[in-house]
Amino acid sequence: MSNSDREFHVEPDVIERLATELDARMPRLLDEVRDMLAAEWPNYAGFLDQHHPDVAEAGVLFVHSLLDMAEHGPAPAHSRDGEYARAQLVFEQIGQRHYQDGLELSYLLTAYQVGARVAWHHVAATALELRLEPHVLAALAEAVFVFVDEFSTASAHGYVLEQSAASAARERRREELAELLLSGRSDTADVRAAAARAGWPLPTDAAVVLADPADGDSGAVLDRLGLNSLPIRRPDAIGAIVPEVGKGGQLQRLSAALHGCAVVIGGPLSLDLLPVGMRIAQTALRLRRGGVLGDSPVLVGEQLDTIIANRDEWLLSVLREQVLRPLRDLPEGTRDRLHETLRSWLWQMGDRQAVAHELHIHPQTVRYRLARLRELFGDRLDSPRERARLFLALIWDMPHERDG
């Protein structure tokens, strides 16, 4: 026969006598539980002292729920009365406070086992003193096991709820701190206060790391940056503020950790310059999307010239149209070859052998093309000012390899 089908025959007056005796024993019962815990779990004994009113209430509710089950038998959860629901809530709140005090859940569940043994000792002793029938003892024993399990579950639920709430609150405070640092509208006192709330030690420097939210793997990038980083979550970019990137080897380690990722890594900046770092990183991310920057990851410090030159695409396109006007009327194939040669000549600082090597053509072909370029551009190729304009228009118009 199942537990739910078993008939209980514990008279109400017996239950009332038990309740009276056990209520009287409750202070001694709690002291015994505390003393047993103090030897092996002094922190938890301290928890009992600190939250004694709540623990005492939980003990009384436990005993009364125990006696109610002994009298009426196990009842479906939906049919249990308000006192049982109150007991569940109290044990859930104990779990929440346990997390707030920084204690392990396993300690709490162990304490319940200890408490159940002590409670059963007092229940059994009281039942024997009152000369209760064996079936009453059996009913009480079953109720002890049921309630220890149910109230342990309630406390574990409260513990996890509080843990989740604390984690969400901490993450929210970290996001708020990140936005404050990137806003450029906060003073040192505001930043210090927000950092204290977020539990984030203020570093001497930090870097902005951004990933493209359209990239399905970008979310995983945040996981590689560690808990010391502050999350950045915006519609156009996700990423993090990573502290102490300027310390020995940190930037290299960060780059290695993000190898192959579609991200940009800003250089180390003081905290007051992080808004500037964010704007630069956003520009770099846009240029990476457009194919101007192709590294994975892009190191902003190594690409600042390209970022500066391409930060305004409209201006650069106007400059390019202006300085390349001598090539405009040539056939497309010829124009492309001369464009390529002029670009390489500028990049290789006039070294014809290097141009031939880069373009995989004969040095004589280089000589011929350069002669044609001089016909088209004239003295402009000898002007430092014009060469600088050509360099700006040509060198950064597509991805290129860096020396070394």
Coordinates of C-alpha atoms in Angstrom, one line a residue:
M1 CA 0.0 0.0 0.0
S2 CA 1.4 3.4 -0.9
N3 CA 2.1 6.1 1.6
S4 CA -0.7 8.2 0.3
D5 CA -3.2 5.4 0.7
R6 CA -2.1 4.4 4.3
E7 CA -4.7 5.3 6.9
F8 CA -3.5 7.2 10.0
H9 CA -5.2 6.8 13.3
V10 CA -3.6 9.5 15.5
E11 CA -6.2 11.1 17.6
P12 CA -6.3 14.9 17.7
D13 CA -5.9 15.0 21.5
V14 CA -2.7 13.0 21.1
I15 CA -1.4 15.4 18.5
E16 CA -2.3 18.4 20.8
R17 CA -0.3 16.8 23.7
L18 CA 2.6 16.2 21.4
A19 CA 2.6 19.8 20.1
T20 CA 2.5 21.2 23.6
E21 CA 5.4 19.1 24.8
L22 CA 7.5 19.7 21.6
D23 CA 6.9 23.5 21.7
A24 CA 8.3 23.4 25.2
R25 CA 11.3 21.5 24.1
M26 CA 12.0 23.7 21.1
P27 CA 14.6 26.0 22.7
R28 CA 16.6 23.0 24.0
L29 CA 16.2 21.3 20.6
L30 CA 17.7 24.3 18.8
D31 CA 20.5 24.6 21.3
E32 CA 21.4 20.9 20.7
V33 CA 21.4 21.4 16.9
R34 CA 23.7 24.5 17.3
D35 CA 26.1 22.6 19.6
M36 CA 26.3 19.7 17.2
L37 CA 27.0 22.0 14.3
A38 CA 29.5 24.2 16.1
A39 CA 32.1 21.4 16.3
E40 CA 32.4 20.8 12.5
W41 CA 30.7 23.9 10.9
P42 CA 31.3 26.9 13.2
N43 CA 30.2 29.2 10.4
Y44 CA 26.8 27.6 10.2
A45 CA 26.5 27.7 14.0
G46 CA 27.1 31.4 13.7
F47 CA 24.4 31.6 11.0
L48 CA 21.9 30.0 13.5
D49 CA 22.8 32.6 16.1
Q50 CA 22.5 35.5 13.6
H51 CA 19.2 34.4 12.3
H52 CA 17.8 32.8 15.5
P53 CA 14.2 34.2 15.2
D54 CA 13.8 32.9 11.6
V55 CA 15.4 29.5 12.6
A56 CA 13.1 29.2 15.6
E57 CA 10.1 30.0 13.5
A58 CA 11.2 27.4 11.0
G59 CA 11.6 24.8 13.8
V60 CA 8.1 25.4 15.1
L61 CA 6.6 25.2 11.6
F62 CA 8.5 22.0 11.0
V63 CA 7.2 20.4 14.1
H64 CA 3.6 21.5 13.5
S65 CA 3.7 20.4 9.9
L66 CA 5.2 17.1 11.1
L67 CA 2.3 16.6 13.5
D68 CA -0.2 17.6 10.9
M69 CA 1.1 15.0 8.5
A70 CA 1.2 12.4 11.3
E71 CA -2.5 13.1 12.0
H72 CA -3.8 13.4 8.5
G73 CA -1.3 11.7 6.3
P74 CA 0.6 13.1 3.3
A75 CA -1.6 15.5 1.3
P76 CA -1.2 16.6 -2.3
A77 CA 0.7 19.9 -2.6
H78 CA -2.3 21.7 -4.0
S79 CA -4.5 20.8 -1.0
R80 CA -2.0 21.8 1.8
D81 CA -3.1 24.6 4.1
G82 CA -1.7 28.0 4.6
E83 CA 0.6 27.0 7.5
Y84 CA 2.4 24.5 5.2
A85 CA 2.8 27.1 2.5
R86 CA 4.1 29.5 5.2
A87 CA 6.6 26.8 6.3
Q88 CA 7.7 26.3 2.7
L89 CA 8.2 30.1 2.3
V90 CA 10.2 30.3 5.6
F91 CA 12.6 27.5 4.5
E92 CA 12.9 29.2 1.1
Q93 CA 13.9 32.4 2.8
I94 CA 16.4 30.6 4.9
G95 CA 18.0 29.4 1.7
Q96 CA 18.1 32.9 0.4
R97 CA 19.7 34.3 3.5
H98 CA 22.2 31.5 3.5
Y99 CA 23.4 32.6 0.1
Q100 CA 23.4 36.2 1.2
D101 CA 25.8 35.3 4.0
G102 CA 28.2 33.6 1.6
L103 CA 27.7 30.1 2.9
E104 CA 27.6 26.9 0.9
L105 CA 24.3 25.2 0.2
S106 CA 25.8 21.8 1.2
Y107 CA 26.3 23.1 4.7
L108 CA 22.7 24.0 5.0
L109 CA 21.4 20.7 3.8
T110 CA 23.8 18.9 6.2
A111 CA 22.5 21.1 9.0
Y112 CA 19.0 20.0 8.1
Q113 CA 20.0 16.3 8.4
V114 CA 21.6 17.1 11.8
G115 CA 18.4 19.0 12.8
A116 CA 16.2 16.2 11.7
R117 CA 18.1 13.7 13.8
V118 CA 17.9 15.9 16.9
A119 CA 14.2 16.7 16.2
W120 CA 13.4 13.0 15.8
H121 CA 15.2 12.2 19.1
H122 CA 13.0 14.8 20.9
V123 CA 9.8 13.6 19.0
A124 CA 10.5 10.0 19.8
A125 CA 11.4 10.7 23.5
T126 CA 8.2 12.8 23.9
A127 CA 6.1 10.1 22.2
L128 CA 7.5 7.5 24.6
E129 CA 6.9 9.7 27.6
L130 CA 3.3 10.1 26.6
R131 CA 3.1 6.3 26.0
L132 CA 1.9 6.7 22.5
E133 CA 1.1 3.7 20.3
P134 CA 3.7 2.3 17.9
H135 CA 1.7 3.3 14.9
V136 CA 2.0 6.9 16.0
L137 CA 5.7 6.6 16.1
A138 CA 5.7 5.1 12.6
A139 CA 3.6 8.0 11.3
L140 CA 5.9 10.5 12.9
A141 CA 9.0 8.8 11.5
E142 CA 7.6 8.9 8.0
A143 CA 6.7 12.5 8.3
V144 CA 10.2 13.4 9.4
F145 CA 11.7 11.9 6.3
V146 CA 9.1 13.6 4.0
F147 CA 9.5 17.0 5.5
V148 CA 13.3 17.0 5.6
D149 CA 13.2 16.3 1.9
E150 CA 10.6 18.9 1.0
F151 CA 12.0 21.7 3.1
S152 CA 15.5 20.9 1.9
T153 CA 14.2 21.3 -1.6
A154 CA 12.5 24.6 -0.6
S155 CA 15.7 26.0 0.9
A156 CA 17.7 24.9 -2.2
H157 CA 15.2 26.6 -4.4
G158 CA 15.5 29.8 -2.3
Y159 CA 19.3 29.6 -2.5
V160 CA 19.3 29.2 -6.3
L161 CA 16.8 32.1 -6.6
E162 CA 19.0 34.4 -4.6
Q163 CA 22.1 33.3 -6.4
S164 CA 20.4 34.0 -9.8
A165 CA 19.1 37.4 -8.6
A166 CA 22.5 38.4 -7.2
S167 CA 24.2 37.3 -10.4
A168 CA 21.8 39.3 -12.5
A169 CA 22.2 42.4 -10.3
R170 CA 25.9 42.1 -10.4
E171 CA 25.9 41.8 -14.2
R172 CA 23.5 44.8 -14.4
R173 CA 25.9 46.9 -12.3
R174 CA 28.8 45.9 -14.4
E175 CA 27.0 46.9 -17.6
E176 CA 26.0 50.2 -16.0
L177 CA 29.7 50.8 -15.1
A178 CA 30.8 50.0 -18.6
E179 CA 28.3 52.5 -20.0
L180 CA 29.4 55.1 -17.5
L181 CA 33.0 54.7 -18.5
L182 CA 32.2 55.0 -22.2
S183 CA 29.8 58.0 -21.8
G184 CA 32.5 60.6 -21.2
R185 CA 30.0 62.4 -18.9
S186 CA 31.1 61.1 -15.5
D187 CA 33.6 62.4 -12.9
T188 CA 36.0 60.4 -10.9
A189 CA 33.7 60.2 -7.9
D190 CA 30.9 58.7 -10.0
V191 CA 33.2 56.1 -11.5
R192 CA 34.6 55.1 -8.2
A193 CA 31.1 54.7 -6.7
A194 CA 29.9 52.7 -9.6
A195 CA 33.0 50.5 -9.6
A196 CA 32.5 49.8 -5.9
R197 CA 28.9 48.8 -6.5
A198 CA 30.0 46.5 -9.3
G199 CA 32.9 45.0 -7.3
W200 CA 35.3 46.0 -10.1
P201 CA 38.8 47.3 -8.9
L202 CA 39.7 50.3 -11.0
P203 CA 42.7 49.5 -13.2
T204 CA 45.4 51.9 -14.4
D205 CA 44.4 51.3 -18.0
A206 CA 41.9 49.3 -20.0
A207 CA 41.1 48.5 -23.6
V208 CA 37.9 48.3 -25.6
V209 CA 37.3 45.0 -27.4
L210 CA 34.4 44.9 -29.9
A211 CA 32.9 42.1 -31.9
D212 CA 30.3 42.2 -34.7
P213 CA 26.9 41.2 -33.3
A214 CA 25.9 39.9 -36.7
D215 CA 28.6 37.2 -36.3
G216 CA 27.0 34.2 -34.7
D217 CA 30.2 33.4 -32.8
S218 CA 30.6 36.8 -31.3
G219 CA 28.8 35.9 -28.1
A220 CA 31.4 33.3 -27.3
V221 CA 34.1 36.1 -27.5
L222 CA 32.9 37.5 -24.2
D223 CA 33.4 34.2 -22.4
R224 CA 37.1 34.3 -23.4
L225 CA 37.7 37.6 -21.8
G226 CA 37.2 36.5 -18.2
L227 CA 35.1 37.8 -15.3
N228 CA 37.4 40.9 -14.8
S229 CA 36.1 42.4 -18.0
L230 CA 33.1 44.7 -18.1
P231 CA 30.5 43.7 -20.8
I232 CA 29.5 46.1 -23.6
R233 CA 26.1 45.3 -25.2
R234 CA 24.8 47.7 -27.8
P235 CA 22.7 47.2 -31.0
D236 CA 25.7 47.8 -33.2
A237 CA 28.4 46.1 -31.2
I238 CA 29.1 43.7 -28.4
G239 CA 32.3 43.3 -26.5
A240 CA 34.0 44.3 -23.2
I241 CA 36.3 46.7 -21.4
V242 CA 39.3 44.6 -20.5
P243 CA 41.5 46.0 -17.6
E244 CA 45.3 46.2 -17.3
V245 CA 46.0 45.5 -21.0
G246 CA 49.1 47.7 -20.8
K247 CA 50.9 45.4 -18.3
G248 CA 53.6 43.1 -19.5
G249 CA 52.5 40.8 -22.2
Q250 CA 48.8 41.2 -21.6
L251 CA 47.9 42.6 -25.0
Q252 CA 49.8 39.7 -26.7
R253 CA 48.0 37.2 -24.5
L254 CA 44.6 38.8 -25.3
S255 CA 45.4 38.7 -29.0
A256 CA 46.3 35.0 -28.8
A257 CA 43.1 34.2 -26.8
L258 CA 41.0 35.9 -29.6
H259 CA 43.0 34.4 -32.5
G260 CA 40.7 33.8 -35.5
C261 CA 37.9 35.9 -34.0
A262 CA 36.1 38.7 -35.9
V263 CA 37.0 41.3 -33.3
V264 CA 38.9 44.5 -32.8
I265 CA 41.2 45.0 -29.8
G266 CA 41.8 48.6 -28.8
G267 CA 45.0 49.8 -27.3
P268 CA 45.5 50.4 -23.5
L269 CA 44.1 53.7 -22.5
S270 CA 43.6 55.6 -19.2
L271 CA 39.9 55.3 -18.1
D272 CA 39.1 58.9 -19.0
L273 CA 40.1 58.1 -22.6
L274 CA 37.8 55.1 -22.9
P275 CA 35.1 57.0 -24.8
V276 CA 37.7 57.9 -27.5
G277 CA 38.8 54.2 -27.5
M278 CA 35.2 53.2 -28.0
R279 CA 34.9 55.5 -31.1
I280 CA 38.1 54.2 -32.6
A281 CA 37.1 50.6 -32.0
Q282 CA 33.7 51.2 -33.6
T283 CA 35.4 52.7 -36.6
A284 CA 37.8 49.8 -36.8
L285 CA 34.9 47.4 -36.6
R286 CA 33.2 49.2 -39.5
L287 CA 36.3 49.0 -41.6
R288 CA 36.7 45.3 -40.8
R289 CA 33.1 44.7 -42.0
G290 CA 34.0 46.7 -45.2
G291 CA 37.1 44.6 -45.9
V292 CA 39.6 47.5 -45.3
L293 CA 40.9 45.7 -42.2
G294 CA 41.2 42.0 -42.5
D295 CA 43.1 40.6 -39.5
S296 CA 41.4 38.3 -36.9
P297 CA 41.7 40.0 -34.5
V298 CA 42.4 43.6 -35.6
L299 CA 44.9 45.3 -33.3
V300 CA 43.9 48.9 -33.3
G301 CA 47.4 50.1 -32.2
E302 CA 48.9 48.5 -35.3
Q303 CA 46.2 49.9 -37.7
L304 CA 45.8 53.5 -36.5
D305 CA 47.0 54.9 -39.7
T306 CA 44.6 52.9 -41.8
I307 CA 41.8 53.8 -39.3
I308 CA 42.6 57.5 -39.5
A309 CA 42.8 57.5 -43.3
N310 CA 39.5 55.6 -43.7
R311 CA 37.4 57.0 -40.9
D312 CA 35.6 59.2 -43.3
E313 CA 34.9 57.2 -46.5
W314 CA 33.3 60.1 -48.4
L315 CA 36.4 62.4 -47.9
L316 CA 38.8 59.6 -48.9
S317 CA 36.8 58.8 -52.0
V318 CA 36.8 62.5 -53.0
L319 CA 40.6 62.6 -52.5
R320 CA 41.1 59.4 -54.4
E321 CA 39.0 60.8 -57.3
Q322 CA 41.0 64.0 -57.3
V323 CA 44.6 62.6 -57.2
L324 CA 43.9 59.7 -59.7
R325 CA 42.3 61.9 -62.3
P326 CA 45.2 61.4 -64.8
L327 CA 44.3 57.7 -65.0
R328 CA 40.5 58.3 -65.4
D329 CA 40.4 58.1 -69.3
L330 CA 42.6 55.0 -69.7
P331 CA 41.2 51.6 -70.7
E332 CA 40.2 49.7 -67.6
G333 CA 42.9 47.1 -67.8
T334 CA 45.6 49.7 -68.4
R335 CA 44.2 51.8 -65.6
D336 CA 44.2 48.9 -63.1
R337 CA 47.8 47.9 -63.9
L338 CA 49.1 51.5 -63.6
H339 CA 47.1 52.0 -60.4
E340 CA 48.7 48.8 -59.0
T341 CA 52.2 49.8 -60.0
L342 CA 51.8 53.3 -58.6
R343 CA 50.6 52.0 -55.3
S344 CA 53.4 49.5 -55.0
W345 CA 56.0 52.2 -56.0
L346 CA 54.8 54.4 -53.2
W347 CA 54.7 51.6 -50.7
Q348 CA 58.1 50.3 -51.6
M349 CA 59.5 53.9 -51.5
G350 CA 60.6 53.9 -55.1
D351 CA 62.5 50.6 -55.0
R352 CA 61.9 49.1 -58.5
Q353 CA 63.2 45.6 -57.6
A354 CA 60.9 45.5 -54.6
V355 CA 58.0 46.5 -56.8
A356 CA 58.8 43.8 -59.3
H357 CA 59.0 41.3 -56.5
E358 CA 55.7 42.4 -55.0
L359 CA 53.8 42.4 -58.3
H360 CA 55.5 39.3 -59.7
I361 CA 56.6 41.1 -62.9
H362 CA 59.9 41.7 -64.7
P363 CA 61.9 44.8 -63.6
Q364 CA 61.7 46.0 -67.2
T365 CA 58.0 46.0 -67.0
V366 CA 58.2 48.1 -63.9
R367 CA 60.4 50.5 -65.7
Y368 CA 58.0 50.8 -68.6
R369 CA 55.0 51.4 -66.3
L370 CA 56.8 54.0 -64.2
A371 CA 57.7 55.8 -67.4
R372 CA 54.1 55.8 -68.4
L373 CA 53.1 57.1 -65.0
R374 CA 55.5 60.0 -65.3
E375 CA 54.0 60.9 -68.6
L376 CA 50.5 61.1 -67.0
F377 CA 51.4 62.6 -63.6
G378 CA 54.4 64.8 -64.6
D379 CA 56.3 66.6 -61.9
R380 CA 53.7 65.6 -59.3
L381 CA 55.5 62.3 -58.7
D382 CA 58.6 64.4 -57.5
S383 CA 56.6 66.6 -55.2
P384 CA 56.6 65.4 -51.5
R385 CA 53.2 67.0 -51.0
E386 CA 51.7 65.2 -54.0
R387 CA 53.3 61.9 -53.1
A388 CA 51.8 62.2 -49.6
R389 CA 48.3 62.8 -51.1
L390 CA 48.8 59.8 -53.5
F391 CA 50.0 57.7 -50.6
L392 CA 46.9 58.6 -48.5
A393 CA 44.6 57.9 -51.4
L394 CA 46.2 54.6 -52.6
I395 CA 47.9 52.8 -49.7
W396 CA 44.8 52.6 -47.5
D397 CA 42.2 51.8 -50.1
M398 CA 42.5 48.1 -49.6
P399 CA 44.0 45.6 -47.0
H400 CA 47.8 45.3 -47.2
E401 CA 50.5 43.4 -45.3
R402 CA 52.5 45.1 -42.6
D403 CA 56.2 44.8 -42.5
G404 CA 57.4 42.0 -40.2

